[in-house]
Amino acid sequence: MNMSDARGARERLVVIGGDAAGMSAASQARRLKGPDELEIVAFERGHFTSFSACGIPYWVGGDVPDRELLIARTAEEHRARDIDLRMRTEVTELDVDRGRVRARDLDSGAESWTSYDKLVIATGARPIRPELPGMDAPGVHGVQTLDDGQALLDTLSRTRGRRAVVVGAGYIGVEMAEAMINRGYEVTVVNRGREPMATLDPDMGLLVHRAMEGMGITMVNDAEVTRLLTGDDGRVRAVATRDAEYPADVVILGIGVRPETALARTAGLPVGEHGGLLTDRSMRVRGSENIWAGGDCVEVLDLVSGQLRHIPLGTHANKHGQIIGANAGGGYATFPGVVGTAVSKVCDLEIARTGLREKDAHRVGLRFESVTIESTSRAGYYPNASPMTVKMLAELRTGRLLGVQIVGREGAGKRVDIAAVALTAGMTVDRMTALDLGYAPPFSPVWDPILVAARKAAAKIRASM
Ligand SMILES: Cc1cc2nc3c(=O)[nH]c(=O)nc-3n(C[C@H](O)[C@H](O)[C@H](O)COP(=O)(O)OP(=O)(O)OC[C@H]3O[C@@H](n4cnc5c(N)ncnc54)[C@H](O)[C@@H]3O)c2cc1C
């Protein structure tokens, strides 16, 4: 029996996960279909909905003064738009055959089944938390949710010591290093990789490493954490690697995330080699007519390599939500894929990347040339022109742009968007050299750093023919 038969003409859309992807999907579906046609029930196990995890480092660091500023839309605002959002309610089972989910109210413990005609899985990602001694000690914090951010701030307000160890040097790790510097802490970053920011090639990561050391941050690379040591009071007191111990009054974990797909896997839905749900272009879960998935719990098509990847970013989650909402709301939309663009900063150092790193290109069998150039953010004679390094990869023979990485100061990071557009358009580096980019001395040298890199790459490709 189609569930909508039992409820009359009105269909029911159930959404699991009430943040970026889930609530974008619910909101978009609601824009397309009113409550007479579509009932929308959304389950969120946490205390907050539609919040910006991206803002947590800036809230903890003090740039954003108030947690409420990170909440884009409250539960009440969603309900006012006829979305039945059930907070603190966890979906514990998905019964695909009967088209229903079992949910538990985390406060009362009450459980019940809710049937669906259409389902959206937007369960996000789970932070990696290795099972090491001391991991659960007071003073050890993740930064995935607003609750995590609040718990960290509470700890900081109670802690007299001023030594912070950040474990992990991806973008969350470096952003949290900045947050702790801003709060006046002595910061050590312990990193398993050869250089910080493994989303860059190591030569560009080295620039980040040196700049962070220049900010007074102690960088420990090639170091695997083996345990967290606790004091007599049970609180964390140091982070241990095989070779050394780093004293810590507070420890922040930024080790990465994995797709949260346990529910979907148990229900027999398809997951890929990176652990994310597999969807088609309309974000419909492969093999399911009426189930969509998006955000951090899915794998996305990398348009440059042609491979599926797991890239947990809010920018994708919001877009997925829009696409899903359009489709679940009776319209039609597709998500083409991504080129892997990301930008972040640590203090005044901006770090950006798009497309393939050298090792990505090697992995998929692409042969390429790479160039690295030094330039400035403004005309050299203009006040506050700051240095910037741009690395560019282009495919041998064809000259197709494959990737760009940028490390520099103010004005460096968002330049990567030029490269993101060029990648999306499938441009060659030769073609890029003629891009009509804006120029005036306060904004760039007459040859923008991206154009300088494209010219050098194009010359190298020509020379290799
Ligand atoms: C500190 C930090 C900084 C970040 N900075 C950036 C940035 O600068 N730029 C960027 O693009 N991205 C950034 N991100 C990533 C971005 O926040 C995520 O990609 C985005 O939140 C993913 O949205 P989502 O809806 O897929 O998943 P989530 O935001 O994780 O939401 C999933 C929701 O589902 C709920 N849920 C899961 N399982 C169940 C269940 N069984 N029942 C009920 N509810 C469930 C969870 O409680 C959660 O609220 C950052 C993330 C963090 C942690």
mmCIF file of C-alpha atoms in Angstrom, residues 243-446:
data_model
loop_
_atom_site.group_PDB
_atom_site.id
_atom_site.type_symbol
_atom_site.label_atom_id
_atom_site.label_comp_id
_atom_site.label_asym_id
_atom_site.label_seq_id
_atom_site.Cartn_x
_atom_site.Cartn_y
_atom_site.Cartn_z
ATOM 1 C CA ASP A 243 58.502 10.414 20.830
ATOM 2 C CA ALA A 244 57.358 13.169 23.154
ATOM 3 C CA GLU A 245 54.762 14.637 25.494
ATOM 4 C CA TYR A 246 53.129 18.015 24.929
ATOM 5 C CA PRO A 247 51.673 19.648 28.053
ATOM 6 C CA ALA A 248 48.054 20.653 27.620
ATOM 7 C CA ASP A 249 45.457 22.424 29.729
ATOM 8 C CA VAL A 250 42.973 21.867 26.946
ATOM 9 C CA VAL A 251 43.006 19.565 23.904
ATOM 10 C CA ILE A 252 41.006 20.209 20.745
ATOM 11 C CA LEU A 253 40.396 17.453 18.226
ATOM 12 C CA GLY A 254 40.250 18.220 14.523
ATOM 13 C CA ILE A 255 41.118 14.859 13.069
ATOM 14 C CA GLY A 256 38.502 14.681 10.350
ATOM 15 C CA VAL A 257 35.112 13.102 9.874
ATOM 16 C CA ARG A 258 33.490 10.041 8.343
ATOM 17 C CA PRO A 259 30.071 9.911 6.701
ATOM 18 C CA GLU A 260 27.317 9.103 9.207
ATOM 19 C CA THR A 261 25.697 6.235 7.332
ATOM 20 C CA ALA A 262 25.174 3.453 9.895
ATOM 21 C CA LEU A 263 21.386 3.771 9.681
ATOM 22 C CA ALA A 264 21.346 3.698 5.898
ATOM 23 C CA ARG A 265 23.849 0.845 5.655
ATOM 24 C CA THR A 266 21.839 -1.292 8.043
ATOM 25 C CA ALA A 267 18.801 -0.626 5.863
ATOM 26 C CA GLY A 268 20.758 -1.976 2.886
ATOM 27 C CA LEU A 269 21.295 1.301 1.046
ATOM 28 C CA PRO A 270 24.425 1.520 -1.125
ATOM 29 C CA VAL A 271 27.618 3.133 0.206
ATOM 30 C CA GLY A 272 30.824 3.755 -1.699
ATOM 31 C CA GLU A 273 34.487 3.123 -0.949
ATOM 32 C CA HIS A 274 34.757 6.308 1.141
ATOM 33 C CA GLY A 275 31.796 5.243 3.275
ATOM 34 C CA GLY A 276 29.328 7.783 1.847
ATOM 35 C CA LEU A 277 25.914 7.027 0.397
ATOM 36 C CA LEU A 278 25.822 6.706 -3.378
ATOM 37 C CA THR A 279 23.356 8.864 -5.259
ATOM 38 C CA ASP A 280 22.524 9.749 -8.822
ATOM 39 C CA ARG A 281 22.669 13.279 -10.242
ATOM 40 C CA SER A 282 19.309 14.185 -8.702
ATOM 41 C CA MET A 283 20.717 13.159 -5.293
ATOM 42 C CA ARG A 284 18.404 10.149 -5.274
ATOM 43 C CA VAL A 285 19.962 7.181 -3.491
ATOM 44 C CA ARG A 286 20.937 4.657 -6.122
ATOM 45 C CA GLY A 287 18.308 2.001 -6.543
ATOM 46 C CA SER A 288 15.658 3.866 -4.513
ATOM 47 C CA GLU A 289 12.762 5.670 -6.133
ATOM 48 C CA ASN A 290 11.743 7.749 -3.145
ATOM 49 C CA ILE A 291 14.900 8.236 -1.045
ATOM 50 C CA TRP A 292 17.342 11.120 -1.473
ATOM 51 C CA ALA A 293 20.569 11.841 0.404
ATOM 52 C CA GLY A 294 22.899 14.814 0.566
ATOM 53 C CA GLY A 295 25.524 16.699 2.521
ATOM 54 C CA ASP A 296 28.326 15.128 4.504
ATOM 55 C CA CYS A 297 26.760 11.647 4.379
ATOM 56 C CA VAL A 298 27.187 11.207 0.601
ATOM 57 C CA GLU A 299 30.015 10.818 -1.888
ATOM 58 C CA VAL A 300 30.242 13.408 -4.654
ATOM 59 C CA LEU A 301 31.519 13.276 -8.192
ATOM 60 C CA ASP A 302 34.822 15.069 -8.637
ATOM 61 C CA LEU A 303 34.478 16.703 -12.045
ATOM 62 C CA VAL A 304 38.236 16.957 -12.563
ATOM 63 C CA SER A 305 39.252 13.368 -11.805
ATOM 64 C CA GLY A 306 35.942 11.731 -12.661
ATOM 65 C CA GLN A 307 36.134 9.830 -9.343
ATOM 66 C CA LEU A 308 33.767 9.751 -6.392
ATOM 67 C CA ARG A 309 35.075 11.458 -3.261
ATOM 68 C CA HIS A 310 33.884 12.347 0.216
ATOM 69 C CA ILE A 311 34.213 16.116 0.631
ATOM 70 C CA PRO A 312 32.370 17.180 3.765
ATOM 71 C CA LEU A 313 31.704 20.887 3.253
ATOM 72 C CA GLY A 314 28.771 23.090 4.081
ATOM 73 C CA THR A 315 28.817 24.648 0.648
ATOM 74 C CA HIS A 316 27.932 21.272 -0.908
ATOM 75 C CA ALA A 317 25.440 20.351 1.826
ATOM 76 C CA ASN A 318 23.374 23.480 1.195
ATOM 77 C CA LYS A 319 23.372 22.926 -2.565
ATOM 78 C CA HIS A 320 22.436 19.253 -2.151
ATOM 79 C CA GLY A 321 19.569 20.301 0.089
ATOM 80 C CA GLN A 322 18.223 22.669 -2.552
ATOM 81 C CA ILE A 323 18.420 19.992 -5.248
ATOM 82 C CA ILE A 324 16.787 17.356 -3.061
ATOM 83 C CA GLY A 325 14.036 19.737 -1.980
ATOM 84 C CA ALA A 326 13.309 20.620 -5.598
ATOM 85 C CA ASN A 327 13.027 16.949 -6.561
ATOM 86 C CA ALA A 328 11.135 15.828 -3.485
ATOM 87 C CA GLY A 329 8.834 18.817 -3.972
ATOM 88 C CA GLY A 330 7.855 17.579 -7.425
ATOM 89 C CA GLY A 331 10.304 19.642 -9.508
ATOM 90 C CA TYR A 332 13.518 18.651 -11.217
ATOM 91 C CA ALA A 333 17.088 19.612 -10.424
ATOM 92 C CA THR A 334 20.478 17.941 -10.608
ATOM 93 C CA PHE A 335 23.838 18.357 -8.930
ATOM 94 C CA PRO A 336 26.644 18.158 -11.485
ATOM 95 C CA GLY A 337 29.531 17.498 -9.079
ATOM 96 C CA VAL A 338 32.348 19.494 -7.533
ATOM 97 C CA VAL A 339 35.862 20.624 -8.368
ATOM 98 C CA GLY A 340 37.070 20.472 -4.760
ATOM 99 C CA THR A 341 37.310 24.139 -3.851
ATOM 100 C CA ALA A 342 38.030 25.095 -0.255
ATOM 101 C CA VAL A 343 39.340 28.149 1.522
ATOM 102 C CA SER A 344 40.397 28.732 5.109
ATOM 103 C CA LYS A 345 42.700 30.860 7.180
ATOM 104 C CA VAL A 346 44.939 30.861 10.184
ATOM 105 C CA CYS A 347 45.352 34.365 11.617
ATOM 106 C CA ASP A 348 46.284 36.512 8.604
ATOM 107 C CA LEU A 349 47.378 33.574 6.442
ATOM 108 C CA GLU A 350 44.873 32.569 3.758
ATOM 109 C CA ILE A 351 44.926 29.047 2.337
ATOM 110 C CA ALA A 352 42.965 27.924 -0.707
ATOM 111 C CA ARG A 353 42.798 25.005 -3.072
ATOM 112 C CA THR A 354 40.736 23.695 -5.942
ATOM 113 C CA GLY A 355 41.010 20.704 -8.245
ATOM 114 C CA LEU A 356 43.683 18.036 -8.016
ATOM 115 C CA ARG A 357 46.866 17.859 -5.992
ATOM 116 C CA GLU A 358 49.864 16.153 -7.560
ATOM 117 C CA LYS A 359 49.043 12.877 -5.839
ATOM 118 C CA ASP A 360 45.404 13.020 -6.989
ATOM 119 C CA ALA A 361 46.509 13.492 -10.584
ATOM 120 C CA HIS A 362 49.007 10.610 -10.302
ATOM 121 C CA ARG A 363 46.349 8.378 -8.762
ATOM 122 C CA VAL A 364 44.023 8.757 -11.729
ATOM 123 C CA GLY A 365 46.824 8.442 -14.273
ATOM 124 C CA LEU A 366 46.930 12.054 -15.434
ATOM 125 C CA ARG A 367 50.287 13.414 -16.561
ATOM 126 C CA PHE A 368 50.849 17.050 -15.825
ATOM 127 C CA GLU A 369 53.202 19.975 -15.445
ATOM 128 C CA SER A 370 53.190 22.047 -12.294
ATOM 129 C CA VAL A 371 54.401 25.601 -11.737
ATOM 130 C CA THR A 372 54.726 27.719 -8.625
ATOM 131 C CA ILE A 373 54.908 31.505 -8.754
ATOM 132 C CA GLU A 374 55.368 34.294 -6.255
ATOM 133 C CA SER A 375 53.349 37.452 -6.685
ATOM 134 C CA THR A 376 51.542 40.048 -4.601
ATOM 135 C CA SER A 377 47.958 40.800 -3.669
ATOM 136 C CA ARG A 378 48.173 44.397 -4.988
ATOM 137 C CA ALA A 379 50.435 46.376 -7.279
ATOM 138 C CA GLY A 380 53.902 46.133 -5.737
ATOM 139 C CA TYR A 381 54.056 49.898 -5.140
ATOM 140 C CA TYR A 382 50.629 50.081 -3.490
ATOM 141 C CA PRO A 383 50.521 50.106 0.340
ATOM 142 C CA ASN A 384 50.073 46.723 2.045
ATOM 143 C CA ALA A 385 50.766 44.644 -1.037
ATOM 144 C CA SER A 386 51.375 41.208 0.483
ATOM 145 C CA PRO A 387 53.153 38.185 -0.967
ATOM 146 C CA MET A 388 51.261 35.250 -2.355
ATOM 147 C CA THR A 389 52.331 31.850 -3.693
ATOM 148 C CA VAL A 390 50.256 30.190 -6.403
ATOM 149 C CA LYS A 391 50.797 26.616 -7.535
ATOM 150 C CA MET A 392 49.084 25.474 -10.714
ATOM 151 C CA LEU A 393 48.784 22.041 -12.324
ATOM 152 C CA ALA A 394 47.940 21.567 -15.994
ATOM 153 C CA GLU A 395 47.587 18.402 -18.025
ATOM 154 C CA LEU A 396 50.397 17.545 -20.424
ATOM 155 C CA ARG A 397 49.566 18.063 -24.103
ATOM 156 C CA THR A 398 46.022 19.333 -23.650
ATOM 157 C CA GLY A 399 47.008 22.093 -21.210
ATOM 158 C CA ARG A 400 43.760 21.567 -19.321
ATOM 159 C CA LEU A 401 43.816 23.193 -15.898
ATOM 160 C CA LEU A 402 43.884 20.481 -13.211
ATOM 161 C CA GLY A 403 44.283 22.341 -9.948
ATOM 162 C CA VAL A 404 45.382 25.445 -8.092
ATOM 163 C CA GLN A 405 46.659 26.011 -4.558
ATOM 164 C CA ILE A 406 47.222 29.432 -3.022
ATOM 165 C CA VAL A 407 48.916 30.472 0.205
ATOM 166 C CA GLY A 408 49.215 34.163 1.058
ATOM 167 C CA ARG A 409 47.893 37.022 3.092
ATOM 168 C CA GLU A 410 44.863 39.254 2.614
ATOM 169 C CA GLY A 411 43.342 38.882 -0.843
ATOM 170 C CA ALA A 412 44.940 35.497 -1.565
ATOM 171 C CA GLY A 413 42.254 33.006 -0.590
ATOM 172 C CA LYS A 414 39.233 33.971 -2.643
ATOM 173 C CA ARG A 415 41.363 34.257 -5.796
ATOM 174 C CA VAL A 416 40.950 30.498 -5.952
ATOM 175 C CA ASP A 417 37.404 31.099 -7.193
ATOM 176 C CA ILE A 418 38.790 32.237 -10.540
ATOM 177 C CA ALA A 419 40.467 28.864 -10.851
ATOM 178 C CA ALA A 420 37.311 27.083 -9.681
ATOM 179 C CA VAL A 421 35.350 28.701 -12.508
ATOM 180 C CA ALA A 422 38.079 27.884 -15.020
ATOM 181 C CA LEU A 423 38.130 24.257 -13.849
ATOM 182 C CA THR A 424 34.362 23.985 -14.053
ATOM 183 C CA ALA A 425 34.478 25.381 -17.584
ATOM 184 C CA GLY A 426 37.231 22.912 -18.514
ATOM 185 C CA MET A 427 39.580 25.713 -19.571
ATOM 186 C CA THR A 428 43.156 25.265 -20.647
ATOM 187 C CA VAL A 429 45.853 27.305 -18.928
ATOM 188 C CA ASP A 430 46.540 28.962 -22.283
ATOM 189 C CA ARG A 431 42.926 30.135 -22.469
ATOM 190 C CA MET A 432 43.132 31.362 -18.889
ATOM 191 C CA THR A 433 45.986 33.720 -19.721
ATOM 192 C CA ALA A 434 43.474 35.867 -21.636
ATOM 193 C CA LEU A 435 40.871 36.021 -18.860
ATOM 194 C CA ASP A 436 39.560 39.563 -18.527
ATOM 195 C CA LEU A 437 40.048 39.960 -14.779
ATOM 196 C CA GLY A 438 39.557 43.291 -13.068
ATOM 197 C CA TYR A 439 42.664 45.340 -12.360
ATOM 198 C CA ALA A 440 43.487 48.433 -10.353
ATOM 199 C CA PRO A 441 46.558 48.817 -8.109
ATOM 200 C CA PRO A 442 44.667 48.388 -4.799
ATOM 201 C CA PHE A 443 43.264 45.024 -5.985
ATOM 202 C CA SER A 444 46.022 43.278 -7.906
ATOM 203 C CA PRO A 445 49.203 43.700 -9.901
ATOM 204 C CA VAL A 446 48.493 44.408 -13.568
#
